Tab-separated table of C-alpha atoms in Angstrom:
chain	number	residue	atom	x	y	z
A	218	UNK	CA	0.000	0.000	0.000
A	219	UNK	CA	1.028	3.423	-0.798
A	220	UNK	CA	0.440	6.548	1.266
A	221	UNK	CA	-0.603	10.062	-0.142
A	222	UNK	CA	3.059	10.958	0.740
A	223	UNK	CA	4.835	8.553	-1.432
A	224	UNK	CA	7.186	9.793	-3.828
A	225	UNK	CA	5.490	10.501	-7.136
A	226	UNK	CA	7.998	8.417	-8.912
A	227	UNK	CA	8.514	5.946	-7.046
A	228	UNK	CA	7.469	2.504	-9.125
A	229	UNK	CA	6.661	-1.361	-8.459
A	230	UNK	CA	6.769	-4.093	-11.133
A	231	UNK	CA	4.673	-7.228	-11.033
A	232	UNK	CA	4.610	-10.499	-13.108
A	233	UNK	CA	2.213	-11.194	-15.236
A	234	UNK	CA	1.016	-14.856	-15.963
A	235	UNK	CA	2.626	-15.149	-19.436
A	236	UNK	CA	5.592	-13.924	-17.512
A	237	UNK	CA	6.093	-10.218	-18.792
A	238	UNK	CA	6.568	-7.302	-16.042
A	239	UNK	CA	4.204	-4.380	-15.831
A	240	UNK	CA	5.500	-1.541	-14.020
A	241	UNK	CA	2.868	0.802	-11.727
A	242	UNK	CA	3.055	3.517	-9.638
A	243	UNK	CA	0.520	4.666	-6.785
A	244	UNK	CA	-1.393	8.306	-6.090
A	245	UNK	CA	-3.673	9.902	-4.436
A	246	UNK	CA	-4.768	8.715	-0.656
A	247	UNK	CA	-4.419	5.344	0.642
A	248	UNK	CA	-6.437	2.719	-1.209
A	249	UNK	CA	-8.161	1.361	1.605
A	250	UNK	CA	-9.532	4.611	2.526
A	251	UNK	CA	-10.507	5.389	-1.248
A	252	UNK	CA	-14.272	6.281	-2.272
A	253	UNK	CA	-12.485	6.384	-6.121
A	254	UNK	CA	-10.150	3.502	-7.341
A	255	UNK	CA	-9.173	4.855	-11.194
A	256	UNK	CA	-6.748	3.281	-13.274
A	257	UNK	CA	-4.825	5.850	-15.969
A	258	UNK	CA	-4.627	4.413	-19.312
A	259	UNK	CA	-1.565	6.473	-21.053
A	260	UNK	CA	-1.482	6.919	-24.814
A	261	UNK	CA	1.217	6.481	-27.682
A	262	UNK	CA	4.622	7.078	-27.025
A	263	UNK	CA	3.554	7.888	-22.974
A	264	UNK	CA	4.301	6.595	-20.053
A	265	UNK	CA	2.848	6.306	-16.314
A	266	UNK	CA	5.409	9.313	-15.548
A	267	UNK	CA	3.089	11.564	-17.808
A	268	UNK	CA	0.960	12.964	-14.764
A	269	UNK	CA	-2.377	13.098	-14.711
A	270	UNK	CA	-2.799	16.879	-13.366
A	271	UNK	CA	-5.060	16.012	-10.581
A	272	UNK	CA	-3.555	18.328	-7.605
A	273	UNK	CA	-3.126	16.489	-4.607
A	274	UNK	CA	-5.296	18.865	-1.939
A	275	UNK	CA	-8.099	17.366	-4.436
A	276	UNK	CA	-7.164	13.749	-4.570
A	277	UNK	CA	-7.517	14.053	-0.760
A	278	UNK	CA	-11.090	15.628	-0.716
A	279	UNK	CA	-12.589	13.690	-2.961
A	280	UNK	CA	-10.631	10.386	-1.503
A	281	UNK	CA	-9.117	9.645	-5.173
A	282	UNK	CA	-6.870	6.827	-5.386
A	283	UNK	CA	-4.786	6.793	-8.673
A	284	UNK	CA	-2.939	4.008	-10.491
A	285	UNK	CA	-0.457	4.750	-13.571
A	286	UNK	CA	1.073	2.173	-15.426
A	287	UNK	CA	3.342	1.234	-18.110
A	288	UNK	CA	1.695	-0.384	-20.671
A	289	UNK	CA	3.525	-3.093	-22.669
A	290	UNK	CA	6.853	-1.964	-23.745
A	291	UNK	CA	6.765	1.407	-22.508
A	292	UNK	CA	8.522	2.838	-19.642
A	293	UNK	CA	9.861	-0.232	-17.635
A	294	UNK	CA	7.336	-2.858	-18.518
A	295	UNK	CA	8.436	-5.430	-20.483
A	296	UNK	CA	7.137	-5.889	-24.195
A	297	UNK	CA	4.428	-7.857	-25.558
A	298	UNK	CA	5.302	-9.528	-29.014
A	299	UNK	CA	1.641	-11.187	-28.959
A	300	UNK	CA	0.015	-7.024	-28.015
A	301	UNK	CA	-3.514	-7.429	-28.939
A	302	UNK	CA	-6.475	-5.483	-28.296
A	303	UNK	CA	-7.402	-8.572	-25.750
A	304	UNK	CA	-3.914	-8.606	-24.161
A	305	UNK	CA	-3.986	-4.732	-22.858
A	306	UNK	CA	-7.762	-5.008	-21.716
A	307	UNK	CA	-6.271	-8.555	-19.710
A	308	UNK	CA	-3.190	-6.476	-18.575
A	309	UNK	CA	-5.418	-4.105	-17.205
A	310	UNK	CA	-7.677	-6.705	-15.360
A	311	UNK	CA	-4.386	-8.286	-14.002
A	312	UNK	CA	-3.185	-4.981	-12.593
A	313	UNK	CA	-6.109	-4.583	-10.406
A	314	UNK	CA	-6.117	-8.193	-9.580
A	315	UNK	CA	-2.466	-7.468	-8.300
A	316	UNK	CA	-3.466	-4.429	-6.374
A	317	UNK	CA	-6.545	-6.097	-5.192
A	318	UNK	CA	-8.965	-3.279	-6.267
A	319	UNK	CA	-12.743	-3.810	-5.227
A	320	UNK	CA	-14.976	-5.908	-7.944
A	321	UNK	CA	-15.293	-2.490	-10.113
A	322	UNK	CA	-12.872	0.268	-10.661
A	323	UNK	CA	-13.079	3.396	-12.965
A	324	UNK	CA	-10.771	3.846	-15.903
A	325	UNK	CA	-9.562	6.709	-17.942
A	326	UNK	CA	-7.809	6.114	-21.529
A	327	UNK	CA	-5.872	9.179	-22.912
A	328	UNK	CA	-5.504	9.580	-26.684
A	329	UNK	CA	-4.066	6.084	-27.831
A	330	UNK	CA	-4.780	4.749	-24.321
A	331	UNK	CA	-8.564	4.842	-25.285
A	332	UNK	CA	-8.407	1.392	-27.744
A	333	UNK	CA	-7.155	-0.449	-24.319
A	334	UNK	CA	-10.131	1.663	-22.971
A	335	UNK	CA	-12.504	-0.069	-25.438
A	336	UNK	CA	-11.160	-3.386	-25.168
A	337	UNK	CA	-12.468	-3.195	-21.331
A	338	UNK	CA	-15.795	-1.966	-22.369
A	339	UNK	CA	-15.692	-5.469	-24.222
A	340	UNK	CA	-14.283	-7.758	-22.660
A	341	UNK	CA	-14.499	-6.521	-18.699
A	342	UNK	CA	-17.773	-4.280	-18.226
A	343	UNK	CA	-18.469	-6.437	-15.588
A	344	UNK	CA	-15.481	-4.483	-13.541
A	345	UNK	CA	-16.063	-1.271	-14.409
A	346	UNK	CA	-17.621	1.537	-11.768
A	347	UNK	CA	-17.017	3.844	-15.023
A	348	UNK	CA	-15.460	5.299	-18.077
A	349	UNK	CA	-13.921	8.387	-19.303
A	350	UNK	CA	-12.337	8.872	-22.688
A	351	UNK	CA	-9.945	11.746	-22.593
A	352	UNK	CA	-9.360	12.963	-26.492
A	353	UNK	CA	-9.993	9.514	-28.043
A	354	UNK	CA	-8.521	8.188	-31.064
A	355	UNK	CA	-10.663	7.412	-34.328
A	356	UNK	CA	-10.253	4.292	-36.436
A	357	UNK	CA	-11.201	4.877	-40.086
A	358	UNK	CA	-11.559	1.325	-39.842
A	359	UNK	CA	-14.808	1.108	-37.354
A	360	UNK	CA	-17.753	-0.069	-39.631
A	361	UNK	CA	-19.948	1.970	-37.640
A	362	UNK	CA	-18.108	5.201	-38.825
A	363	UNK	CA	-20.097	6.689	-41.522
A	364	UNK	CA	-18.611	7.197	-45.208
A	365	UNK	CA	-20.185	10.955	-44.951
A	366	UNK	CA	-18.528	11.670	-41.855
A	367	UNK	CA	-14.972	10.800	-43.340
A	368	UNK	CA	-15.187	11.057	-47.218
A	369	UNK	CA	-13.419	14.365	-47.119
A	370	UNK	CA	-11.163	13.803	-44.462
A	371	UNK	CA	-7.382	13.535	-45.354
A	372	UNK	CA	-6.323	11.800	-42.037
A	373	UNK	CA	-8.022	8.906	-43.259
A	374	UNK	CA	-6.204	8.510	-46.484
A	375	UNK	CA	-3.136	8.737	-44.187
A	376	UNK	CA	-3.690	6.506	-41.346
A	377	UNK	CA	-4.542	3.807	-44.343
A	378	UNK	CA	-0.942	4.627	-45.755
A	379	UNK	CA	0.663	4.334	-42.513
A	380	UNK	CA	-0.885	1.514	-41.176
A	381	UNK	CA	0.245	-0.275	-44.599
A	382	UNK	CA	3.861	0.824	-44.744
A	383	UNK	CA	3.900	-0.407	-40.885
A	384	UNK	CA	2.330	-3.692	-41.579
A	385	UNK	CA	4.467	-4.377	-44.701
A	386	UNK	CA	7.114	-2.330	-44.793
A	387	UNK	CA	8.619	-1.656	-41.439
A	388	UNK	CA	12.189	-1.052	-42.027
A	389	UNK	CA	11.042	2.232	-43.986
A	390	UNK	CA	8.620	3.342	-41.920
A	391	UNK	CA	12.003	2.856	-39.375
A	392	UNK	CA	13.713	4.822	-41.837
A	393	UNK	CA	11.215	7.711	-42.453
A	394	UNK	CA	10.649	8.203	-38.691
A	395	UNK	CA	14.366	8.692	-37.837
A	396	UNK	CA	14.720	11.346	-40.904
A	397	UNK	CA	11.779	12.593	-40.190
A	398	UNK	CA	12.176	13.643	-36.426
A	399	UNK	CA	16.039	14.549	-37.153
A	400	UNK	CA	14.697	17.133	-39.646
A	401	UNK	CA	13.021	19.068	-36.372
A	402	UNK	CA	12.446	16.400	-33.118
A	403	UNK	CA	8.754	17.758	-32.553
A	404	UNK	CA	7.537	17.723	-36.081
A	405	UNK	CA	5.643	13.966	-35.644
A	406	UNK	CA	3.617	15.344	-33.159
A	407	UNK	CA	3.322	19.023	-34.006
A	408	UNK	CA	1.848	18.674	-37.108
A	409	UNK	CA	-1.425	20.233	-37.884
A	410	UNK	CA	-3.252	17.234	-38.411
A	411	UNK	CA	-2.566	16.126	-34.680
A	412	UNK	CA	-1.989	19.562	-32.434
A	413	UNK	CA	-3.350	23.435	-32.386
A	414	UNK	CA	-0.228	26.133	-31.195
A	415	UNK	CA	-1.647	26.344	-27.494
A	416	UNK	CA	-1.586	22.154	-27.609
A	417	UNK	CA	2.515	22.467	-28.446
A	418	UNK	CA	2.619	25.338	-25.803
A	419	UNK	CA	0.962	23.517	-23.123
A	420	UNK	CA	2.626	19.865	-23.980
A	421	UNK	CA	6.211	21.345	-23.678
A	422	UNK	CA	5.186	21.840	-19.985
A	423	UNK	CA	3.214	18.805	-19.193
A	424	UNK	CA	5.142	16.952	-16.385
A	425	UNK	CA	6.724	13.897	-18.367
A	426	UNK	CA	5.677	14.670	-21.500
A	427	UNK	CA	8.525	14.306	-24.319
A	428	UNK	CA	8.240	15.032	-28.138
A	429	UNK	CA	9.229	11.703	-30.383
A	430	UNK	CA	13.399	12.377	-30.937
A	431	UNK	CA	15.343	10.455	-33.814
A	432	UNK	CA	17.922	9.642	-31.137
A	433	UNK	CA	15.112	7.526	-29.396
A	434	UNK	CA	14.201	5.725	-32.532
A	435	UNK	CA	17.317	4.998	-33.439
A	436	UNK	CA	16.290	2.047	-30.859
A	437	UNK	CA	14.960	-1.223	-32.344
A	438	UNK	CA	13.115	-1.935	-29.632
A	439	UNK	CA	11.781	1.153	-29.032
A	440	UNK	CA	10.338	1.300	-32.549
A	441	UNK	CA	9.387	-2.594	-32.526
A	442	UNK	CA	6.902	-1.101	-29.465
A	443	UNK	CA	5.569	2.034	-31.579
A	444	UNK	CA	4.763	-0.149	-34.362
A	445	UNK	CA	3.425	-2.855	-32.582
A	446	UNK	CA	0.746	-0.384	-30.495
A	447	UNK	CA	-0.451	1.918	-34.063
A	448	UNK	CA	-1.073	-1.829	-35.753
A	449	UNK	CA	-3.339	-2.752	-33.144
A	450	UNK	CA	-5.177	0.942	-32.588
A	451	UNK	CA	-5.670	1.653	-36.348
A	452	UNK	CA	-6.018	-2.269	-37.975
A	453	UNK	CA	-9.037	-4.039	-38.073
A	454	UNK	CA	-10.829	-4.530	-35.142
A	455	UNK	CA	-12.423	-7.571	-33.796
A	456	UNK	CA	-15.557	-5.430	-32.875
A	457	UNK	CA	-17.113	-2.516	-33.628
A	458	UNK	CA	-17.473	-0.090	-30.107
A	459	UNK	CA	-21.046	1.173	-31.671
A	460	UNK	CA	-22.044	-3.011	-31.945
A	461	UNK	CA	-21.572	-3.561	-27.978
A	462	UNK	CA	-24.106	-4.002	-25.513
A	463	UNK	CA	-24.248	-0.966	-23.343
A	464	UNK	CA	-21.897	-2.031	-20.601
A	465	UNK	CA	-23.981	-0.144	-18.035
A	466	UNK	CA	-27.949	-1.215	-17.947
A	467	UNK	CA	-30.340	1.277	-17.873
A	468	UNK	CA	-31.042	3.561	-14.527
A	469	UNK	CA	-27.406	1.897	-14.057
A	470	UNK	CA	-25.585	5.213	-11.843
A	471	UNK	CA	-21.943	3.970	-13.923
A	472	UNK	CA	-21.606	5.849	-16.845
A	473	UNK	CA	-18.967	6.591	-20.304
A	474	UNK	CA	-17.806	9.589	-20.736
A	475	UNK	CA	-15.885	11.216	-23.624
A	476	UNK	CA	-13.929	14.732	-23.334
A	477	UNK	CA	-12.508	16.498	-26.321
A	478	UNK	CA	-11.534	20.119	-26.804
A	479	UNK	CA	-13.405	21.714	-29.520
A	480	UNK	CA	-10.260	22.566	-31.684
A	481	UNK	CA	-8.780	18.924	-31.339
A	482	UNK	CA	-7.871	18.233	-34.662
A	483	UNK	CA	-7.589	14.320	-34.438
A	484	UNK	CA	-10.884	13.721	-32.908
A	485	UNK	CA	-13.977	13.605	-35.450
A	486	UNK	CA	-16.523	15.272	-33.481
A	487	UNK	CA	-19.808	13.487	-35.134
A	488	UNK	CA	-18.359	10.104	-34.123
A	489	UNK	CA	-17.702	11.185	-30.955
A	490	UNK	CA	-21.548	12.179	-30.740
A	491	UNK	CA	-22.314	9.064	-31.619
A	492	UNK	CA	-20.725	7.198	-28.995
A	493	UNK	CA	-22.073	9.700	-26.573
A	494	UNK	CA	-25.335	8.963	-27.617
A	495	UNK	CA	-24.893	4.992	-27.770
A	496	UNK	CA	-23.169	5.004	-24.013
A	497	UNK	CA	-25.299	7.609	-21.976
């Protein structure tokens, strides 16, 4: 158990039962004396030392208690060759095994974290209190995602180029990446299609945050994990997230919810709708 006090990056690693590590850390009050047990899903090239900004005078009203891991191959977890959208929702479910949550705990997916987030909603709605998308991803490749919402949308004809060069071409995708961030280290992420000015501004102060460097992906390993986590987000999906049951019955108090800014330039804000209107 970890107190309010702990260190805020201070870090435990468990085994999992294929034998991988996860690495976790601990925030907020004491677990046991929790009314809020919420695990932080981080995104693409993240990490649990990418804070969630919750201050901690509020963590202690509210009696939040706050786990952030590493998901596989990020940080100091170990890899997952087999990464599925199965094995991160069963990562998950092992984590709070581990830290022997109650039956249900909330979870929040940032960005890329929010396909993990999905994979809950499938496969674990049974131990879920709740759900909060924070800026989700879009796959071009949901059936439920109308051709009039993305006919004239350019990111779509990307993605689809992306996803193939990853799939089938990986050593110049490896290339591309390296001359591409070497050119200027924040271009990947800063480009229009992803992040507004005030976005940049605010990310270059974000407490762990780092922009994608060539020097990094110089790393096999470190690319192997990129690759591995965009194939599973933006490939074909096993289910469609429109296609699921609602996860919480009716008059249930648990609820989804989805938070975008309005000049977010990678979430489609009809689809987004959608799911608002399918999950609440």
């Amino acid at each position: 158990m970890v107190s309010a006090e702990t260190k805020p990056n201070s870090s435990s690693r468990f085994k999992l039962i294929d034998g991988r590590k996860l690495a976790y850390k601990e925030r907020g009050v004491p677990k046991d004396k929790s009314n809020y047990r919420i695990i932080m899903v981080h995104g693409f090239d993240s990490s649990k030392e990418r804070d969630f900004l919750a201050p901690q005078e509020l963590m202690n009203t509210l009696r939040i208690y706050i786990v952030q891991f590493d998901r596989a191959g990020y940080g100091e977890s170990d890899p997952n060759p087999k990464r599925s959208l199965k094995s991160e929702a069963s990562d998950i479910e092992e984590l709070a095994n581990h830290l022997e949550l109650r039956s249900k705990f909330y979870i929040i997916g940032f960005s890329m974290g929010s396909y993990p987030t999905w994979s809950c909603i499938k496969h674990l709605s049974h131990r879920l209190a709740g759900v909060a998308f924070v800026v989700p991803i879009v796959n071009y490749q949901w059936p439920s995602l109308p051709e009039s919402v993305t006919k004239d949308d350019e990111r779509k004809k990307w993605y689809k180029r992306m996803t193939w060069v990853a799939k089938y071409a990986p050593r110049l995708l490896h290339w591309w990446m390296i001359r591409k961030t070497s050119s200027s280290p924040s271009t990947d992420n800063s480009r229009p299609t992803y992040f507004t000015d005030k976005d940049l501004e605010l990310l270059k102060k974000a407490p762990g945050f780092q922009f994608l460097t060539a020097d990094k992906l110089k790393s096999r390993s470190v690319f192997n994990n990129l690759r591995s986590d965009f194939l599973v987000a933006f490939s074909k999906w096993d289910f469609d997230p429109l296609e699921l049951s609602n996860p919480f019955p009716e008059n249930d108090k648990r609820h989804v919810h989805i938070w975008h800014g309005s000049e977010l330039n990678f979430v489609i804000e009809e689809k987004a709708d959608m799911v608002k209107e399918k999950y609440n």
